[in-house]
Short mmCIF file of C-alpha atoms in Angstrom, two decimals:
data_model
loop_
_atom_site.label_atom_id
_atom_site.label_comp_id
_atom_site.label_asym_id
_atom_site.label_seq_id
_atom_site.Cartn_x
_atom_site.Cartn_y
_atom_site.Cartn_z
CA UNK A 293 -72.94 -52.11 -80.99
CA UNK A 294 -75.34 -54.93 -81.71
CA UNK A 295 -76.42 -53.89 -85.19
CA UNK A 296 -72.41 -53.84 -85.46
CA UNK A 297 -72.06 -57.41 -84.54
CA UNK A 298 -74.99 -58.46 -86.03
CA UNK A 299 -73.51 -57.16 -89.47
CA UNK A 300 -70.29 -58.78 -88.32
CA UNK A 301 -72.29 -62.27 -89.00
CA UNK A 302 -74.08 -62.06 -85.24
CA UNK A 303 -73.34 -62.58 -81.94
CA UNK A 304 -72.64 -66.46 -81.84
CA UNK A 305 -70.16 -66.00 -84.92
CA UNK A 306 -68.00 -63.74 -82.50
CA UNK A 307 -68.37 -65.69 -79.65
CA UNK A 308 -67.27 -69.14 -81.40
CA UNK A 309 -64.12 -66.80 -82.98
CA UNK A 310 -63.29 -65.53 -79.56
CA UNK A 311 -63.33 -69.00 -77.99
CA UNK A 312 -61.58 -70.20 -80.08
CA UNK A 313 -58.66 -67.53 -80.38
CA UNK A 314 -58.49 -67.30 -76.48
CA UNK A 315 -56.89 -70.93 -76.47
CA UNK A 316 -53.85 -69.74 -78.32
CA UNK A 317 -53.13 -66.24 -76.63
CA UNK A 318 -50.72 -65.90 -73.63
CA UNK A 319 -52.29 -67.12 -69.86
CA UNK A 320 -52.39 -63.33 -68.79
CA UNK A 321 -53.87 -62.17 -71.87
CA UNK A 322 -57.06 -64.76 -71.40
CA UNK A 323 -58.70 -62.62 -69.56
CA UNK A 324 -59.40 -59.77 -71.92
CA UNK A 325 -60.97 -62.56 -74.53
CA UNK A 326 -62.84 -63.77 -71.38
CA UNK A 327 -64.32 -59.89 -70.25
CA UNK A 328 -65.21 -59.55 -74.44
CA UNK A 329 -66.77 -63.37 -74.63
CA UNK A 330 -69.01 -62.31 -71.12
CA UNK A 331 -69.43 -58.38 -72.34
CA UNK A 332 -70.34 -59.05 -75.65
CA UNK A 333 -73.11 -61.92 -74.87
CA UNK A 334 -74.58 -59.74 -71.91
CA UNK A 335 -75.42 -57.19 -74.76
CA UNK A 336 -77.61 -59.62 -76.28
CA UNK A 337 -79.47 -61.07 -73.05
CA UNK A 338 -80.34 -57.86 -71.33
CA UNK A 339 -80.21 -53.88 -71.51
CA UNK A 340 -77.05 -52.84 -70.87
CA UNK A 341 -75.83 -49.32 -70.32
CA UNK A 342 -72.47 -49.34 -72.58
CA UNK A 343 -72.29 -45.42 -72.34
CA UNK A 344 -71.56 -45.55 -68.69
CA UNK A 345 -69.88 -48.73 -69.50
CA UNK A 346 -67.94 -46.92 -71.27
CA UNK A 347 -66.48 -43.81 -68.87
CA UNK A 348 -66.30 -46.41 -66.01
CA UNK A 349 -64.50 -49.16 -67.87
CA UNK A 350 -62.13 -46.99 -70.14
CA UNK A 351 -59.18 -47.83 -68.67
CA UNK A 352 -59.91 -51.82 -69.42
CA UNK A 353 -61.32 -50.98 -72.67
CA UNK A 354 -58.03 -49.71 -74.26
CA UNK A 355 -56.12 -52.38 -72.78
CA UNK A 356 -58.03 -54.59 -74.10
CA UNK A 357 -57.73 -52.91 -77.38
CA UNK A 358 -54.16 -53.22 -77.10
CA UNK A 359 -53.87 -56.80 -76.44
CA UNK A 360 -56.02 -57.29 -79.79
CA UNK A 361 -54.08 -54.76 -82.20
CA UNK A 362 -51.01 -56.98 -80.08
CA UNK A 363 -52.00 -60.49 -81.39
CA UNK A 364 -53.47 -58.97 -84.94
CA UNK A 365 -49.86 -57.37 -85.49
CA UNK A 366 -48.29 -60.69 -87.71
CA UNK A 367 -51.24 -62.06 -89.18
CA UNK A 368 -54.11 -59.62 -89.57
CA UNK A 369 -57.27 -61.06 -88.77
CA UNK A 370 -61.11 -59.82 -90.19
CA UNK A 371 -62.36 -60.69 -86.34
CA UNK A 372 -59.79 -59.14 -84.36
CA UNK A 373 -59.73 -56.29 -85.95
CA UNK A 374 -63.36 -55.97 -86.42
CA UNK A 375 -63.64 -55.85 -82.19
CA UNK A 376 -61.18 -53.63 -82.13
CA UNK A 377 -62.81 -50.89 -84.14
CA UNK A 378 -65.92 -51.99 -82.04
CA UNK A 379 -64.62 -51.41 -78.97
CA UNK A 380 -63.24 -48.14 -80.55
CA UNK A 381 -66.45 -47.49 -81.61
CA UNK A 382 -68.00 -47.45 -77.91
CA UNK A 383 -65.40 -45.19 -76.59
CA UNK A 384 -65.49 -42.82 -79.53
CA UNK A 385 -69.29 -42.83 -78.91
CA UNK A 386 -69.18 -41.36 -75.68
CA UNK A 387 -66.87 -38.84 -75.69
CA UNK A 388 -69.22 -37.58 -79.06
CA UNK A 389 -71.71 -37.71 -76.59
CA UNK A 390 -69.86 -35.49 -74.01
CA UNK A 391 -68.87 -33.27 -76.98
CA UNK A 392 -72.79 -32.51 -77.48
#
């Protein structure tokens, strides 16, 4: 996933896109751009274990996905739909792994 955002144009690039999106989204929906924002920083400051991540939080995951593919419906956006496929990614990761 880092390597990901890394090619994305790094870690602060999503970060400033995500703070900045989160101000125009819907009070409920902040959250999800929030857990991202936190999620996506902790990956860079310390070992984190995004395959168990990944079983534990599914649930939140696809929501979150949803609320993204949501708010990228009218305007397609590069970033939104860029964490979207990442967040994909994860998920599709482990159940590759659980396949093997």
């Amino acid at each position: 996933m880092k390597k990901k955002i890394d090619e994305h144009g790094g870690i602060e690039k999503v970060v400033e896109f995500l703070n900045s999106f989160r101000l125009t989204v819907n009070e409920d929906d902040k959250i999800y751009f929030n857990n991202m924002i936190d999620y996506f920083s902790l990956l860079f400051q310390q070992t984190v274990p995004v395959e168990q991540h990944a079983v534990e939080y599914r649930e939140a995951s696809l929501k979150t996905i949803e609320v993204i593919n949501e708010y990228n419906k009218e305007n397609t956006c590069e970033t939104l739909s860029f964490l979207s496929e990442l967040i994909t990614f994860k998920l599709q990761s482990v159940v590759n792994l659980k396949e093997n």
